[in-house]
């Protein structure tokens, strides 16, 4: 019995017992170690407190102007930039089905919700039913469940996606908003202050469209939370 063979055997047993390897450090034990979350690219530094654009310590020029980038949601937060290992982790969760990557990211997201928002419910952005059936899960659901738990607020899947839309990533800013018009509707009555959760945000158009449906259902304040923002 050679030591190389023994090494392979030990490696194989480890793979069986601990199949997950961390996307950041490559170590065993978790899809993403809690300590490795710290190594992900943070959406740090000065940011517009409303739309979360970088480099703006106060309300940004877009938010004080007549054509704000962010519509529908009152304000937006995301703990990470959609870049590097954060981008890798989210894509691996979404398309590789490694949903275990989402809770550590979502706990970081919950930690950047300002206490003053005082939300009464956490609502995931739904996928179109056909897309969710194909994927087997909705990454925003998984993230929102963790956020709700961390904030001690109920998870309320109040939204329905009434029609499938072109992937937002294929469109420019103006087309993104048009693409989503009327895409969501709410079931039942929404509480006054709601947090709507998605995996990634760029212009906030998806969160904004979801927020409009929640306002139509009675919400007066709708805040947006994503795991990462594409700056
Ligand atoms: Zn790690
Ligand atoms: Zn702004």
mmCIF file of C-alpha atoms and ligand atoms in Angstrom:
data_model
loop_
_atom_site.group_PDB
_atom_site.id
_atom_site.type_symbol
_atom_site.label_atom_id
_atom_site.label_comp_id
_atom_site.label_asym_id
_atom_site.label_seq_id
_atom_site.Cartn_x
_atom_site.Cartn_y
_atom_site.Cartn_z
ATOM 1 C CA UNK A 1 0.000 0.000 0.000
ATOM 2 C CA UNK A 2 1.716 3.224 -1.107
ATOM 3 C CA UNK A 3 1.495 6.471 0.805
ATOM 4 C CA UNK A 4 0.092 8.156 -2.352
ATOM 5 C CA UNK A 5 -2.734 5.616 -2.384
ATOM 6 C CA UNK A 6 -3.354 6.184 1.313
ATOM 7 C CA UNK A 7 -3.363 9.930 0.696
ATOM 8 C CA UNK A 8 -5.942 9.539 -2.066
ATOM 9 C CA UNK A 9 -8.028 7.294 0.172
ATOM 10 C CA UNK A 10 -7.915 9.846 2.988
ATOM 11 C CA UNK A 11 -8.830 12.594 0.515
ATOM 12 C CA UNK A 12 -11.731 10.527 -0.803
ATOM 13 C CA UNK A 13 -13.040 9.857 2.708
ATOM 14 C CA UNK A 14 -12.751 13.566 3.503
ATOM 15 C CA UNK A 15 -14.703 14.391 0.313
ATOM 16 C CA UNK A 16 -17.427 11.966 1.377
ATOM 17 C CA UNK A 17 -17.633 13.243 4.933
ATOM 18 C CA UNK A 18 -17.015 16.913 4.191
ATOM 19 C CA UNK A 19 -17.946 17.428 0.569
ATOM 20 C CA UNK A 20 -18.128 21.200 0.846
ATOM 21 C CA UNK A 21 -15.111 23.375 0.182
ATOM 22 C CA UNK A 22 -15.079 27.073 0.908
ATOM 23 C CA UNK A 23 -15.304 29.273 -2.207
ATOM 24 C CA UNK A 24 -12.839 31.752 -0.684
ATOM 25 C CA UNK A 25 -10.062 29.685 0.965
ATOM 26 C CA UNK A 26 -10.687 26.261 -0.591
ATOM 27 C CA UNK A 27 -10.719 24.672 2.864
ATOM 28 C CA UNK A 28 -13.165 21.978 3.906
ATOM 29 C CA UNK A 29 -16.059 22.267 6.301
ATOM 30 C CA UNK A 30 -18.364 24.836 4.707
ATOM 31 C CA UNK A 31 -19.348 26.290 1.352
ATOM 32 C CA UNK A 32 -18.262 29.637 2.819
ATOM 33 C CA UNK A 33 -16.615 29.907 6.241
ATOM 34 C CA UNK A 34 -17.986 32.633 8.488
ATOM 35 C CA UNK A 35 -14.448 34.073 8.825
ATOM 36 C CA UNK A 36 -13.979 34.031 5.034
ATOM 37 C CA UNK A 37 -17.061 36.250 4.623
ATOM 38 C CA UNK A 38 -14.758 38.994 5.956
ATOM 39 C CA UNK A 39 -12.510 38.563 2.893
ATOM 40 C CA UNK A 40 -15.294 39.373 0.406
ATOM 41 C CA UNK A 41 -15.317 42.811 -1.288
ATOM 42 C CA UNK A 42 -17.379 45.049 0.989
ATOM 43 C CA UNK A 43 -19.561 47.867 -0.284
ATOM 44 C CA UNK A 44 -17.515 50.068 2.037
ATOM 45 C CA UNK A 45 -16.613 53.753 2.157
ATOM 46 C CA UNK A 46 -18.894 56.727 1.596
ATOM 47 C CA UNK A 47 -22.156 55.828 -0.115
ATOM 48 C CA UNK A 48 -25.392 57.648 -0.830
ATOM 49 C CA UNK A 49 -27.668 56.709 2.106
ATOM 50 C CA UNK A 50 -30.589 56.363 -0.284
ATOM 51 C CA UNK A 51 -29.441 54.589 -3.464
ATOM 52 C CA UNK A 52 -26.131 53.201 -2.054
ATOM 53 C CA UNK A 53 -24.042 54.612 -4.908
ATOM 54 C CA UNK A 54 -20.351 54.731 -3.944
ATOM 55 C CA UNK A 55 -18.400 57.927 -3.328
ATOM 56 C CA UNK A 56 -21.315 60.013 -2.041
ATOM 57 C CA UNK A 57 -21.292 60.752 1.709
ATOM 58 C CA UNK A 58 -24.654 62.570 1.509
ATOM 59 C CA UNK A 59 -27.639 62.167 -0.818
ATOM 60 C CA UNK A 60 -26.135 61.788 -4.295
ATOM 61 C CA UNK A 61 -26.709 64.111 -7.230
ATOM 62 C CA UNK A 62 -29.199 61.636 -8.728
ATOM 63 C CA UNK A 63 -31.221 61.315 -5.517
ATOM 64 C CA UNK A 64 -31.560 65.095 -4.985
ATOM 65 C CA UNK A 65 -32.303 65.645 -8.696
ATOM 66 C CA UNK A 66 -35.465 65.158 -10.695
ATOM 67 C CA UNK A 67 -34.491 61.785 -12.158
ATOM 68 C CA UNK A 68 -33.396 59.628 -9.226
ATOM 69 C CA UNK A 69 -31.771 56.344 -10.121
ATOM 70 C CA UNK A 70 -33.741 54.605 -7.408
ATOM 71 C CA UNK A 71 -37.523 54.525 -7.650
ATOM 72 C CA UNK A 72 -40.044 52.460 -5.736
ATOM 73 C CA UNK A 73 -37.851 51.691 -2.735
ATOM 74 C CA UNK A 74 -37.191 54.374 -0.119
ATOM 75 C CA UNK A 75 -33.571 53.304 0.329
ATOM 76 C CA UNK A 76 -31.253 50.448 -0.518
ATOM 77 C CA UNK A 77 -28.451 48.570 1.230
ATOM 78 C CA UNK A 78 -26.087 45.750 0.221
ATOM 79 C CA UNK A 79 -23.094 44.510 2.223
ATOM 80 C CA UNK A 80 -20.927 43.494 -0.754
ATOM 81 C CA UNK A 81 -19.886 44.680 -4.182
ATOM 82 C CA UNK A 82 -20.890 42.256 -6.948
ATOM 83 C CA UNK A 83 -17.240 41.614 -7.685
ATOM 84 C CA UNK A 84 -14.494 39.064 -7.060
ATOM 85 C CA UNK A 85 -15.335 36.281 -4.617
ATOM 86 C CA UNK A 86 -18.722 37.830 -3.721
ATOM 87 C CA UNK A 87 -19.740 37.627 -7.368
ATOM 88 C CA UNK A 88 -18.341 34.086 -7.591
ATOM 89 C CA UNK A 89 -20.234 32.961 -4.495
ATOM 90 C CA UNK A 90 -23.572 34.376 -5.660
ATOM 91 C CA UNK A 91 -23.260 32.891 -9.147
ATOM 92 C CA UNK A 92 -22.260 29.525 -7.674
ATOM 93 C CA UNK A 93 -25.297 29.647 -5.372
ATOM 94 C CA UNK A 94 -27.661 30.629 -8.171
ATOM 95 C CA UNK A 95 -26.450 28.550 -11.087
ATOM 96 C CA UNK A 96 -24.435 25.842 -9.306
ATOM 97 C CA UNK A 97 -27.222 25.200 -6.786
ATOM 98 C CA UNK A 98 -24.909 25.653 -3.764
ATOM 99 C CA UNK A 99 -27.575 27.286 -1.618
ATOM 100 C CA UNK A 100 -25.409 26.869 1.511
ATOM 101 C CA UNK A 101 -23.502 29.930 0.253
ATOM 102 C CA UNK A 102 -26.506 32.180 0.767
ATOM 103 C CA UNK A 103 -27.054 32.216 4.577
ATOM 104 C CA UNK A 104 -23.596 33.652 5.461
ATOM 105 C CA UNK A 105 -24.054 36.361 2.809
ATOM 106 C CA UNK A 106 -27.585 37.068 4.029
ATOM 107 C CA UNK A 107 -26.437 37.413 7.661
ATOM 108 C CA UNK A 108 -23.989 40.101 6.496
ATOM 109 C CA UNK A 109 -26.863 41.751 4.608
ATOM 110 C CA UNK A 110 -29.118 41.743 7.689
ATOM 111 C CA UNK A 111 -26.314 43.383 9.677
ATOM 112 C CA UNK A 112 -26.319 46.423 7.368
ATOM 113 C CA UNK A 113 -30.065 47.129 7.714
ATOM 114 C CA UNK A 114 -30.340 50.464 9.599
ATOM 115 C CA UNK A 115 -32.335 49.947 12.852
ATOM 116 C CA UNK A 116 -34.338 53.075 11.990
ATOM 117 C CA UNK A 117 -36.019 51.264 9.095
ATOM 118 C CA UNK A 118 -37.967 49.294 11.716
ATOM 119 C CA UNK A 119 -39.404 46.859 9.166
ATOM 120 C CA UNK A 120 -42.397 44.695 10.075
ATOM 121 C CA UNK A 121 -41.924 41.983 7.446
ATOM 122 C CA UNK A 122 -39.295 40.604 5.072
ATOM 123 C CA UNK A 123 -40.458 39.859 1.526
ATOM 124 C CA UNK A 124 -38.410 37.969 -1.085
ATOM 125 C CA UNK A 125 -38.409 39.041 -4.736
ATOM 126 C CA UNK A 126 -40.032 36.064 -6.492
ATOM 127 C CA UNK A 127 -38.836 34.344 -9.631
ATOM 128 C CA UNK A 128 -41.302 33.575 -12.379
ATOM 129 C CA UNK A 129 -42.839 30.163 -11.465
ATOM 130 C CA UNK A 130 -41.446 28.511 -14.595
ATOM 131 C CA UNK A 131 -37.911 29.707 -13.808
ATOM 132 C CA UNK A 132 -38.175 28.624 -10.169
ATOM 133 C CA UNK A 133 -39.349 25.147 -11.207
ATOM 134 C CA UNK A 134 -36.374 24.845 -13.551
ATOM 135 C CA UNK A 135 -33.880 26.022 -10.906
ATOM 136 C CA UNK A 136 -35.519 24.152 -8.032
ATOM 137 C CA UNK A 137 -35.235 27.093 -5.634
ATOM 138 C CA UNK A 138 -35.339 30.885 -5.511
ATOM 139 C CA UNK A 139 -32.086 32.366 -4.216
ATOM 140 C CA UNK A 140 -33.936 35.467 -2.943
ATOM 141 C CA UNK A 141 -36.244 33.212 -0.847
ATOM 142 C CA UNK A 142 -33.272 31.501 0.773
ATOM 143 C CA UNK A 143 -31.579 34.852 1.481
ATOM 144 C CA UNK A 144 -34.778 36.490 2.765
ATOM 145 C CA UNK A 145 -35.439 33.606 5.179
ATOM 146 C CA UNK A 146 -32.012 34.139 6.791
ATOM 147 C CA UNK A 147 -32.503 37.932 6.872
ATOM 148 C CA UNK A 148 -35.912 37.514 8.533
ATOM 149 C CA UNK A 149 -34.411 35.205 11.164
ATOM 150 C CA UNK A 150 -31.498 37.569 11.851
ATOM 151 C CA UNK A 151 -33.799 40.581 12.197
ATOM 152 C CA UNK A 152 -36.434 38.681 14.191
ATOM 153 C CA UNK A 153 -39.142 39.677 11.718
ATOM 154 C CA UNK A 154 -41.602 37.427 9.850
ATOM 155 C CA UNK A 155 -40.848 36.192 6.338
ATOM 156 C CA UNK A 156 -43.872 37.046 4.221
ATOM 157 C CA UNK A 157 -43.826 35.861 0.603
ATOM 158 C CA UNK A 158 -46.372 38.473 -0.440
ATOM 159 C CA UNK A 159 -45.285 38.892 -4.047
ATOM 160 C CA UNK A 160 -45.997 36.969 -7.185
ATOM 161 C CA UNK A 161 -44.189 37.366 -10.476
ATOM 162 C CA UNK A 162 -46.939 37.538 -13.022
ATOM 163 C CA UNK A 163 -44.822 37.275 -16.104
ATOM 164 C CA UNK A 164 -41.340 36.191 -16.960
ATOM 165 C CA UNK A 165 -39.082 39.026 -18.003
ATOM 166 C CA UNK A 166 -35.864 39.241 -19.977
ATOM 167 C CA UNK A 167 -32.824 38.861 -17.712
ATOM 168 C CA UNK A 168 -32.034 42.349 -16.375
ATOM 169 C CA UNK A 169 -28.325 41.832 -17.009
ATOM 170 C CA UNK A 170 -28.961 41.934 -20.762
ATOM 171 C CA UNK A 171 -30.557 45.411 -20.659
ATOM 172 C CA UNK A 172 -29.619 49.063 -20.205
ATOM 173 C CA UNK A 173 -30.967 51.190 -17.328
ATOM 174 C CA UNK A 174 -34.069 52.580 -19.100
ATOM 175 C CA UNK A 175 -34.953 49.204 -20.608
ATOM 176 C CA UNK A 176 -34.619 47.568 -17.168
ATOM 177 C CA UNK A 177 -37.445 49.624 -15.704
ATOM 178 C CA UNK A 178 -39.692 49.108 -18.775
ATOM 179 C CA UNK A 179 -38.953 45.378 -18.762
ATOM 180 C CA UNK A 180 -40.322 45.082 -15.227
ATOM 181 C CA UNK A 181 -43.414 47.294 -15.464
ATOM 182 C CA UNK A 182 -46.332 45.293 -14.061
ATOM 183 C CA UNK A 183 -44.184 42.188 -13.535
ATOM 184 C CA UNK A 184 -45.185 41.821 -9.860
ATOM 185 C CA UNK A 185 -48.407 41.743 -7.906
ATOM 186 C CA UNK A 186 -49.033 41.315 -4.185
ATOM 187 C CA UNK A 187 -51.247 38.739 -2.502
ATOM 188 C CA UNK A 188 -53.062 40.039 0.533
ATOM 189 C CA UNK A 189 -52.334 43.159 2.558
ATOM 190 C CA UNK A 190 -48.776 44.367 3.116
ATOM 191 C CA UNK A 191 -47.721 45.819 6.480
ATOM 192 C CA UNK A 192 -46.767 49.511 6.567
ATOM 193 C CA UNK A 193 -42.986 49.051 6.624
ATOM 194 C CA UNK A 194 -41.520 46.276 4.509
ATOM 195 C CA UNK A 195 -38.049 45.047 3.576
ATOM 196 C CA UNK A 196 -37.842 43.510 0.108
ATOM 197 C CA UNK A 197 -34.870 41.201 -0.543
ATOM 198 C CA UNK A 198 -33.093 40.173 -3.745
ATOM 199 C CA UNK A 199 -29.716 38.576 -4.471
ATOM 200 C CA UNK A 200 -28.066 41.233 -6.644
ATOM 201 C CA UNK A 201 -29.013 44.786 -7.520
ATOM 202 C CA UNK A 202 -27.641 47.152 -10.129
ATOM 203 C CA UNK A 203 -30.003 50.077 -10.673
ATOM 204 C CA UNK A 204 -32.517 48.839 -8.088
ATOM 205 C CA UNK A 205 -35.118 48.410 -10.852
ATOM 206 C CA UNK A 206 -36.246 44.918 -9.789
ATOM 207 C CA UNK A 207 -36.512 45.905 -6.121
ATOM 208 C CA UNK A 208 -38.331 49.081 -7.211
ATOM 209 C CA UNK A 209 -40.902 47.196 -9.279
ATOM 210 C CA UNK A 210 -41.462 44.778 -6.393
ATOM 211 C CA UNK A 211 -41.818 47.757 -4.037
ATOM 212 C CA UNK A 212 -44.515 49.347 -6.230
ATOM 213 C CA UNK A 213 -46.605 46.169 -5.958
ATOM 214 C CA UNK A 214 -46.191 46.207 -2.156
ATOM 215 C CA UNK A 215 -47.249 49.871 -2.024
ATOM 216 C CA UNK A 216 -50.351 48.987 -4.032
ATOM 217 C CA UNK A 217 -51.050 46.400 -1.296
ATOM 218 C CA UNK A 218 -50.791 48.958 1.520
ATOM 219 C CA UNK A 219 -47.097 49.392 2.355
ATOM 220 C CA UNK A 220 -46.068 53.005 2.987
ATOM 221 C CA UNK A 221 -42.326 52.423 3.435
ATOM 222 C CA UNK A 222 -40.508 49.855 1.338
ATOM 223 C CA UNK A 223 -36.774 49.340 1.784
ATOM 224 C CA UNK A 224 -34.534 47.255 -0.442
ATOM 225 C CA UNK A 225 -31.800 44.826 0.581
ATOM 226 C CA UNK A 226 -29.507 42.853 -1.720
ATOM 227 C CA UNK A 227 -26.559 40.581 -1.017
ATOM 228 C CA UNK A 228 -24.425 42.559 -3.450
ATOM 229 C CA UNK A 229 -24.585 45.747 -5.488
ATOM 230 C CA UNK A 230 -23.088 46.034 -8.948
ATOM 231 C CA UNK A 231 -21.425 49.465 -8.639
HETATM 232 ZN ZN1 LIG B 1 -12.902 29.683 3.911
HETATM 233 ZN ZN1 LIG B 2 -28.352 58.375 -4.346
#
